[in-house]
XYZ file of C-alpha atoms in Angstrom:
563
model
C 103.650 -11.495 -124.310
C 107.696 -11.699 -124.096
C 108.751 -14.922 -123.065
C 112.928 -15.307 -122.689
C 112.754 -11.495 -123.911
C 111.255 -12.779 -126.739
C 107.867 -12.507 -127.886
C 105.485 -16.125 -127.837
C 105.420 -17.002 -131.549
C 108.846 -15.629 -132.710
C 111.900 -18.225 -131.102
C 111.597 -21.125 -129.913
C 109.062 -21.355 -126.530
C 111.946 -22.167 -124.497
C 115.075 -20.493 -126.216
C 116.387 -16.870 -125.828
C 115.946 -13.985 -127.989
C 118.492 -14.180 -130.602
C 119.224 -11.012 -129.505
C 122.486 -11.897 -127.191
C 124.230 -14.954 -127.160
C 124.385 -17.457 -124.463
C 126.792 -17.146 -121.552
C 129.899 -19.517 -120.881
C 128.421 -22.620 -118.306
C 130.406 -22.048 -115.097
C 131.686 -25.480 -114.107
C 131.660 -25.690 -110.235
C 134.865 -27.335 -108.633
C 134.550 -29.317 -105.612
C 136.964 -30.178 -103.482
C 137.725 -26.510 -101.816
C 137.526 -25.805 -98.041
C 135.946 -22.427 -96.903
C 135.512 -20.712 -93.917
C 132.084 -18.660 -93.795
C 129.663 -16.347 -91.042
C 126.356 -15.354 -91.950
C 125.953 -10.980 -91.615
C 122.432 -11.065 -90.248
C 121.056 -7.245 -90.242
C 117.355 -6.517 -88.115
C 115.624 -3.127 -88.599
C 119.030 -2.221 -90.111
C 121.275 -3.092 -87.257
C 123.385 -6.185 -87.481
C 122.700 -8.625 -84.692
C 125.193 -11.224 -86.187
C 126.582 -11.784 -82.426
C 123.093 -12.249 -81.325
C 122.118 -15.289 -83.977
C 122.105 -18.491 -82.323
C 120.932 -22.342 -83.207
C 120.045 -23.037 -86.767
C 119.403 -20.425 -89.479
C 117.223 -21.182 -92.980
C 115.761 -19.852 -96.119
C 113.221 -21.192 -98.609
C 112.429 -20.108 -101.811
C 110.462 -21.521 -104.426
C 109.201 -19.994 -107.769
C 105.781 -18.749 -107.652
C 105.939 -18.803 -103.329
C 106.892 -16.393 -101.048
C 110.489 -16.831 -99.791
C 110.379 -17.661 -95.927
C 112.774 -18.701 -92.996
C 113.430 -18.177 -89.224
C 116.094 -17.693 -86.956
C 116.478 -17.060 -83.447
C 118.095 -14.177 -81.867
C 119.750 -14.030 -78.023
C 118.277 -10.780 -76.796
C 120.141 -9.467 -73.257
C 118.947 -8.322 -70.347
C 115.907 -5.881 -70.637
C 112.377 -4.826 -71.570
C 111.722 -6.693 -74.621
C 108.178 -6.206 -76.549
C 108.530 -8.901 -79.008
C 105.179 -7.399 -80.842
C 107.412 -4.990 -81.740
C 109.946 -7.033 -83.446
C 106.614 -7.473 -86.281
C 107.444 -6.016 -89.470
C 111.190 -5.624 -89.141
C 113.997 -5.599 -92.150
C 115.719 -8.669 -92.081
C 118.317 -9.107 -94.305
C 121.155 -12.119 -94.535
C 124.694 -12.117 -96.056
C 126.718 -15.077 -96.513
C 130.906 -14.206 -96.184
C 133.461 -17.219 -97.081
C 136.264 -17.199 -97.570
C 138.634 -19.657 -99.727
C 141.851 -20.087 -100.856
C 142.797 -16.385 -98.913
C 140.142 -14.415 -100.985
C 136.677 -13.481 -99.261
C 133.128 -13.291 -101.126
C 130.021 -11.990 -99.427
C 126.111 -12.352 -101.324
C 123.151 -11.636 -100.611
C 120.879 -14.512 -100.318
C 117.511 -13.453 -98.414
C 115.796 -10.262 -97.752
C 112.783 -10.285 -95.782
C 110.507 -8.880 -92.850
C 109.880 -10.247 -89.544
C 106.267 -12.335 -89.715
C 106.146 -13.842 -86.440
C 108.433 -13.710 -83.285
C 107.971 -15.704 -80.253
C 109.467 -15.066 -76.800
C 111.611 -17.928 -74.883
C 111.802 -15.560 -71.515
C 113.584 -18.352 -70.016
C 116.195 -18.506 -72.521
C 115.837 -14.724 -73.185
C 115.668 -16.301 -77.161
C 113.822 -14.736 -79.974
C 112.655 -16.980 -82.507
C 111.490 -15.195 -85.426
C 109.431 -16.493 -88.353
C 110.630 -14.944 -92.100
C 109.109 -14.076 -95.245
C 109.914 -11.568 -98.219
C 105.872 -10.329 -97.949
C 105.532 -11.148 -101.406
C 101.649 -10.805 -101.515
C 101.722 -7.885 -99.316
C 103.893 -6.522 -101.323
C 101.863 -7.124 -104.766
C 98.647 -5.774 -102.555
C 100.322 -2.816 -102.239
C 101.187 -1.921 -106.231
C 98.745 -0.184 -108.809
C 96.328 -2.479 -111.447
C 99.237 -0.428 -114.142
C 102.388 -1.118 -111.869
C 100.987 -4.696 -111.889
C 100.168 -5.532 -115.446
C 103.854 -4.230 -116.433
C 105.377 -6.836 -113.370
C 103.459 -9.587 -114.693
C 102.607 -9.035 -117.966
C 100.561 -11.787 -119.141
C 96.174 -11.687 -120.506
C 93.270 -10.587 -118.394
C 89.562 -10.606 -119.674
C 86.922 -9.388 -117.190
C 84.307 -12.247 -119.164
C 87.038 -14.605 -117.858
C 87.406 -13.204 -113.924
C 85.825 -10.697 -111.831
C 85.807 -6.745 -112.260
C 89.387 -5.936 -110.462
C 87.860 -2.704 -108.285
C 87.517 -3.152 -104.985
C 88.922 -6.648 -104.700
C 92.336 -8.460 -103.930
C 95.410 -7.156 -106.345
C 97.575 -10.871 -105.333
C 94.575 -12.467 -106.733
C 94.902 -10.175 -109.962
C 98.034 -11.090 -110.491
C 97.347 -14.349 -109.990
C 95.110 -14.522 -112.778
C 97.632 -12.221 -114.959
C 100.134 -15.078 -113.961
C 97.755 -17.788 -114.879
C 98.284 -17.318 -118.599
C 102.203 -17.240 -118.265
C 104.841 -20.217 -118.249
C 106.640 -18.442 -115.354
C 106.304 -17.303 -111.654
C 106.332 -14.467 -109.602
C 108.434 -14.519 -106.497
C 111.460 -11.749 -104.943
C 114.909 -12.039 -105.671
C 117.415 -12.392 -103.228
C 118.029 -8.477 -102.743
C 114.467 -8.347 -102.946
C 113.343 -7.676 -106.329
C 109.910 -8.553 -107.423
C 110.063 -10.222 -110.612
C 108.723 -12.443 -112.831
C 111.019 -15.843 -114.043
C 110.417 -18.485 -116.740
C 109.240 -21.862 -116.353
C 112.167 -22.964 -119.252
C 115.046 -24.020 -118.559
C 117.974 -22.287 -121.122
C 119.524 -24.615 -123.972
C 123.120 -23.743 -122.027
C 123.345 -24.078 -118.566
C 124.536 -21.365 -116.216
C 126.132 -23.842 -113.902
C 127.402 -27.388 -114.467
C 128.027 -29.471 -111.643
C 130.024 -32.510 -112.167
C 131.069 -35.790 -110.350
C 131.577 -35.191 -106.723
C 129.871 -31.893 -106.153
C 127.206 -32.821 -104.405
C 126.903 -34.103 -100.866
C 126.779 -37.929 -100.574
C 122.997 -39.331 -100.612
C 121.731 -36.228 -101.470
C 121.023 -36.470 -104.867
C 117.273 -37.422 -105.078
C 114.889 -38.040 -108.088
C 111.065 -37.546 -107.721
C 108.810 -38.266 -110.971
C 105.099 -37.202 -111.166
C 102.404 -39.835 -111.651
C 100.211 -40.137 -114.791
C 97.327 -38.432 -113.100
C 99.490 -35.539 -113.538
C 101.063 -35.048 -116.698
C 97.721 -33.298 -118.426
C 98.585 -33.103 -122.209
C 95.304 -32.590 -123.268
C 93.157 -29.395 -122.362
C 89.871 -29.166 -123.598
C 87.858 -25.860 -123.752
C 84.123 -25.804 -124.276
C 83.229 -22.277 -123.844
C 80.055 -20.543 -125.603
C 80.167 -16.367 -126.783
C 76.878 -15.230 -127.437
C 75.709 -11.820 -129.011
C 72.342 -10.631 -130.838
C 71.558 -10.728 -134.915
C 69.668 -7.404 -136.169
C 67.723 -8.844 -138.818
C 65.545 -6.435 -141.024
C 64.052 -8.344 -144.300
C 63.019 -5.604 -146.631
C 60.610 -6.299 -149.439
C 58.697 -4.350 -152.559
C 55.685 -4.143 -153.688
C 54.146 -2.812 -156.782
C 50.267 -2.591 -157.746
C 49.115 -0.843 -160.917
C 45.390 -0.252 -161.199
C 45.552 1.137 -164.564
C 45.428 4.265 -166.293
C 43.332 7.456 -165.387
C 40.933 7.374 -168.538
C 40.406 3.940 -168.713
C 39.112 4.174 -165.216
C 37.181 7.251 -165.513
C 35.324 6.251 -169.090
C 34.440 3.184 -169.573
C 35.695 1.141 -166.557
C 34.691 3.615 -163.320
C 35.518 1.486 -160.749
C 37.088 1.443 -156.553
C 40.325 2.710 -156.149
C 42.552 2.145 -152.639
C 43.558 4.611 -150.353
C 47.126 5.372 -148.887
C 45.574 4.774 -145.875
C 44.406 1.020 -146.362
C 47.718 0.555 -148.108
C 49.931 1.729 -144.431
C 47.086 -0.660 -142.413
C 47.947 -3.726 -144.806
C 51.713 -2.496 -144.249
C 50.895 -3.171 -140.268
C 49.016 -5.781 -140.093
C 51.815 -7.813 -141.573
C 53.890 -6.750 -138.814
C 55.949 -5.016 -141.125
C 56.917 -1.131 -141.330
C 56.421 1.139 -144.449
C 60.196 2.263 -145.719
C 60.845 5.678 -146.839
C 59.827 7.156 -150.154
C 56.817 5.257 -151.612
C 55.499 6.315 -154.802
C 51.953 6.670 -155.049
C 49.784 7.336 -158.526
C 47.300 9.468 -157.163
C 44.090 10.603 -159.160
C 45.053 13.527 -161.223
C 44.412 16.884 -160.525
C 40.949 18.692 -161.968
C 41.526 19.534 -165.398
C 38.749 20.675 -168.481
C 39.577 18.160 -170.510
C 42.050 15.388 -169.063
C 41.392 12.483 -171.512
C 40.440 15.140 -174.757
C 37.261 14.035 -175.010
C 35.749 17.057 -173.988
C 34.452 15.852 -170.084
C 35.957 17.696 -167.647
C 37.431 15.846 -164.422
C 36.517 17.228 -160.808
C 39.107 15.277 -158.492
C 37.067 15.236 -155.206
C 39.028 12.153 -154.094
C 42.458 13.573 -153.107
C 43.563 9.577 -151.920
C 43.086 7.398 -154.076
C 45.817 5.729 -156.386
C 45.933 4.138 -159.217
C 49.273 2.590 -158.411
C 51.671 2.256 -156.026
C 55.671 1.084 -155.283
C 56.228 1.185 -151.940
C 58.466 -1.273 -149.836
C 58.199 -2.501 -146.375
C 60.471 -3.969 -143.843
C 60.694 -6.290 -140.415
C 63.062 -6.281 -138.187
C 63.365 -8.898 -135.164
C 66.263 -10.123 -132.808
C 68.110 -13.262 -133.045
C 70.468 -14.878 -130.695
C 73.608 -16.144 -131.469
C 75.602 -18.925 -129.572
C 79.145 -19.922 -130.733
C 80.118 -22.816 -129.245
C 83.733 -23.257 -129.103
C 85.633 -26.634 -128.840
C 89.323 -25.455 -129.041
C 91.869 -28.622 -128.038
C 95.194 -27.638 -126.500
C 97.557 -30.953 -126.554
C 100.923 -31.920 -126.592
C 100.969 -35.183 -129.377
C 104.377 -36.199 -128.386
C 103.142 -36.570 -124.786
C 100.118 -38.439 -125.903
C 102.048 -40.783 -128.309
C 103.746 -41.994 -125.390
C 101.931 -42.016 -122.528
C 97.896 -41.680 -123.814
C 95.728 -39.004 -123.562
C 95.405 -37.616 -119.634
C 92.312 -35.013 -120.254
C 91.284 -31.578 -118.178
C 88.414 -29.697 -119.329
C 87.804 -25.936 -118.881
C 84.870 -24.169 -119.821
C 83.594 -20.660 -119.943
C 80.700 -18.119 -121.624
C 80.240 -14.717 -121.607
C 77.399 -12.591 -123.645
C 77.654 -9.551 -125.272
C 74.923 -7.362 -123.951
C 73.745 -4.888 -126.654
C 71.053 -1.962 -126.083
C 70.242 -1.495 -129.519
C 68.777 -4.860 -129.523
C 66.574 -4.433 -126.631
C 64.561 -1.840 -128.862
C 65.604 -3.326 -132.072
C 62.016 -5.359 -132.891
C 59.732 -2.324 -131.346
C 61.268 0.641 -132.500
C 59.423 2.220 -135.781
C 61.940 2.891 -138.818
C 61.829 3.630 -142.089
C 65.019 2.867 -143.216
C 67.709 0.431 -143.366
C 69.554 -2.599 -145.488
C 67.546 -6.302 -146.400
C 70.163 -8.223 -144.002
C 71.416 -8.654 -140.524
C 74.110 -6.725 -138.785
C 75.929 -8.970 -135.636
C 76.157 -6.912 -131.832
C 79.554 -8.720 -131.533
C 82.789 -7.612 -129.741
C 85.572 -8.547 -131.825
C 88.096 -7.319 -128.765
C 86.092 -8.798 -126.170
C 86.689 -12.139 -127.708
C 89.850 -11.926 -128.604
C 90.818 -11.311 -124.986
C 88.466 -13.970 -123.339
C 90.522 -16.913 -125.680
C 93.669 -15.649 -125.360
C 93.225 -16.208 -121.894
C 91.754 -19.410 -121.904
C 94.575 -20.825 -124.477
C 97.213 -19.441 -122.837
C 95.855 -20.788 -119.475
C 95.215 -24.216 -121.220
C 99.050 -23.951 -122.741
C 100.444 -23.232 -118.982
C 98.688 -26.158 -117.246
C 100.155 -28.384 -120.199
C 103.706 -27.008 -119.939
C 103.379 -27.192 -115.480
C 102.327 -30.923 -115.841
C 105.289 -31.267 -117.444
C 108.074 -29.819 -115.014
C 106.792 -31.877 -112.334
C 110.302 -34.345 -112.417
C 112.049 -32.873 -109.716
C 115.679 -33.072 -108.788
C 117.105 -32.380 -105.656
C 120.645 -32.023 -104.487
C 122.766 -30.278 -101.692
C 126.299 -28.908 -101.342
C 128.458 -26.258 -99.398
C 126.694 -22.775 -99.407
C 130.046 -21.458 -101.207
C 129.151 -23.671 -104.274
C 126.149 -22.442 -104.361
C 126.910 -18.558 -104.684
C 125.206 -17.017 -107.518
C 122.722 -19.921 -108.149
C 119.076 -18.394 -108.252
C 115.477 -19.530 -109.499
C 116.347 -17.834 -112.515
C 119.104 -20.243 -113.586
C 119.780 -22.809 -115.258
C 121.856 -26.053 -114.122
C 122.841 -29.017 -115.202
C 124.052 -32.508 -113.168
C 126.553 -35.560 -113.406
C 127.100 -36.747 -110.413
C 125.486 -39.815 -108.236
C 124.012 -41.657 -111.396
C 122.199 -39.071 -112.421
C 122.680 -36.752 -115.416
C 119.891 -34.038 -115.901
C 119.390 -30.315 -116.651
C 116.552 -28.328 -115.577
C 115.316 -24.725 -114.295
C 116.348 -23.894 -110.711
C 112.838 -24.278 -108.744
C 114.012 -23.672 -105.006
C 116.854 -22.807 -102.998
C 117.083 -23.740 -99.157
C 120.104 -22.462 -97.379
C 120.394 -24.113 -94.195
C 123.057 -22.518 -91.579
C 123.959 -24.338 -88.497
C 125.411 -22.362 -86.211
C 126.201 -25.061 -83.758
C 127.473 -26.723 -85.923
C 129.228 -25.072 -88.359
C 127.538 -26.162 -91.976
C 126.025 -23.888 -94.346
C 123.993 -26.286 -96.659
C 122.526 -25.252 -99.762
C 119.621 -27.820 -101.020
C 118.795 -26.925 -104.418
C 115.943 -28.193 -106.484
C 115.862 -28.262 -110.833
C 112.498 -29.096 -112.392
C 113.072 -31.032 -115.364
C 110.557 -30.215 -118.271
C 110.300 -33.680 -120.678
C 107.224 -34.267 -123.291
C 108.652 -33.462 -127.034
C 107.286 -32.649 -130.193
C 108.431 -30.180 -132.681
C 105.213 -28.178 -133.574
C 104.096 -25.189 -131.787
C 100.716 -23.398 -132.818
C 100.068 -19.450 -133.170
C 97.381 -19.736 -129.993
C 94.871 -17.394 -132.267
C 90.739 -18.001 -131.595
C 89.182 -18.972 -134.894
C 87.281 -16.888 -136.756
C 83.589 -16.191 -136.121
C 81.053 -17.344 -138.752
C 79.909 -14.880 -140.507
C 76.156 -15.755 -142.338
C 75.970 -14.218 -145.583
C 73.955 -11.260 -146.913
C 70.715 -12.470 -148.834
C 70.374 -11.416 -152.226
C 68.776 -8.146 -153.260
C 64.751 -7.921 -153.483
C 62.489 -8.250 -156.465
C 59.350 -6.251 -156.589
C 56.171 -8.415 -156.018
C 53.263 -7.528 -158.464
C 49.824 -7.498 -156.196
C 46.760 -8.558 -158.334
C 43.616 -6.963 -158.412
C 40.153 -8.782 -157.629
C 36.942 -6.749 -159.312
C 33.110 -7.270 -158.413
C 29.867 -5.808 -159.276
C 29.281 -7.374 -162.544
C 28.569 -10.521 -164.222
C 30.708 -13.337 -164.713
C 33.075 -12.449 -161.756
C 34.499 -15.568 -159.829
C 34.030 -16.172 -156.466
C 35.786 -13.757 -154.040
C 39.081 -14.999 -152.882
C 39.697 -13.510 -149.537
C 43.445 -15.221 -149.689
C 44.769 -13.441 -152.718
C 46.779 -10.731 -151.799
C 46.160 -6.928 -154.038
C 43.713 -5.260 -154.230
C 40.251 -6.092 -153.999
C 37.120 -4.003 -155.130
C 34.279 -3.310 -157.509
C 33.332 -1.766 -160.743
C 31.218 1.641 -160.429
C 28.584 0.105 -162.255
C 26.802 -3.568 -163.333
C 25.457 -5.218 -165.680
C 22.974 -7.141 -163.654
C 20.552 -6.697 -161.317
C 22.152 -8.492 -157.989
C 25.655 -9.108 -158.331
C 28.095 -10.297 -156.536
C 30.314 -7.824 -154.535
C 33.266 -7.912 -153.187
C 35.016 -6.140 -150.095
C 36.859 -3.237 -150.662
C 40.487 -4.101 -149.079
C 44.027 -3.860 -149.356
C 45.931 -7.104 -148.275
C 49.506 -8.209 -147.969
C 50.726 -11.698 -147.580
C 54.250 -11.747 -145.712
C 56.188 -15.578 -145.296
C 56.758 -16.464 -142.135
C 60.388 -15.859 -140.567
C 61.833 -19.337 -141.041
C 62.787 -20.785 -137.505
C 66.592 -20.927 -138.253
C 66.925 -17.478 -138.756
C 64.285 -17.047 -135.605
C 65.331 -19.149 -132.745
C 68.542 -19.724 -130.946
C 71.159 -20.365 -133.422
C 73.980 -22.512 -132.052
C 77.244 -21.988 -134.171
C 79.992 -25.023 -133.583
C 83.423 -24.220 -133.928
C 86.508 -26.416 -133.121
C 90.225 -25.835 -133.486
C 93.052 -27.787 -132.278
C 96.541 -26.309 -131.246
C 99.748 -28.591 -130.784
C 102.283 -27.689 -127.761
C 105.611 -28.534 -128.108
C 107.370 -30.064 -124.572
C 110.867 -29.567 -124.494
C 112.870 -32.554 -123.685
C 115.501 -31.607 -120.693
C 118.379 -33.561 -120.463
C 117.289 -36.636 -118.213
C 119.288 -40.456 -117.763
C 119.802 -42.355 -115.048
């Protein structure tokens, strides 16, 4: 984004880029006589001789330039509606000290004609048609014209909507105005006055009694904008656990202590019962294949139990989705203004959510891999765009509030030659010394009275301060990934012999019985395999609010204002 031709954070916010030296101011001289006339063309035809009464134009920063003129139409048929939309140009021509000058003061169209049949006068309302001209632009053309920032999470989608509204949305993030030049070009002009004025009006240069000052009341002096915005996304969590169960060696199991063993299916069922999934590459220690003498005892082994396990090492995983809401409280303030007038607070809000197709099925889709930890379904590009808009809207609101001081002055139009909404003026006349940006130019040409008077309005910015913080949103808060996992050793409890303890149904691991008993009626355990997993903590399961706060200081220039 550029302001006055330079990046917003690379030069003083109200200064020039530094690449071009500021021009020397032009000192306006009073006490010179003028002869003037107005050239008026309508639809490309010079109708200057048919202009009656008063012709006026009014151009203001950020608004359509309007005006009015009256035309005498000679006898003959008149269709007033045919005049709607015809182009109009007003060129001011004046002669002083034998030299003739001319300047385009207005370019527009007839907006609404009205017909006075008795006097054959066509009164025309004029407009430079700013809104409709912008409406005719493409989105790319508006982007190039306005600059600024835009986010679909702050504004409505562009498609099928007013291009004028879209342009205003972009302009809401700029400390500048969109309007038309006197020659009809669309343009964007900064709100900031230059350090060196373009024009200087000294004593005696303004019409007597025409200089006035309008001061804003305190309620308009917004100096503290609080942005309260939520950024929501899903945190895709996976908790992996590692398990180890050892039932003993084959030879020890086969001969002296023959006992029941679990199967792979039993472990798979145990995993499923915890809401977990079995991860790939488990290690199953199955009973060995048939052998004529596996233990070197002279006894053969015939394996009729191919799914029984002597041991197992495996990993399991659980997946779930947690909703994360980053709750931002961002304050954009003008500290110097607050120190002087106290806080005048405005609040704005917003919210958006990153939708994730992966999050919709994360907890229900079978899986056999994945790291222990979490992944956030964020969209950093959207987050940056969202806060870029809100922060710069807050900046524009602050700056606009501090340029509400207005100074109005009137002078003969020849003395206002060349002055436009892009210029900075300095005034020292009729008890007021001030400097500010031109924000309004109004011309009144009285053809009967022979006067041509221009009224200029200056916006004087006052606030103070020296610090302009970069409007960069604070970073999201990352949750640390969990540490690595260690295997959990699962115990074994066996019944079916004398002296065994009572069966513990809560004990994880394998439960079964010895193959032979030393008593007639032993305590027998159910044959099962069990896993016990910890419940997911509420702070990892329930919606998690994450507060994030930041404060940005804004310096407001102190334009000259002395009474």
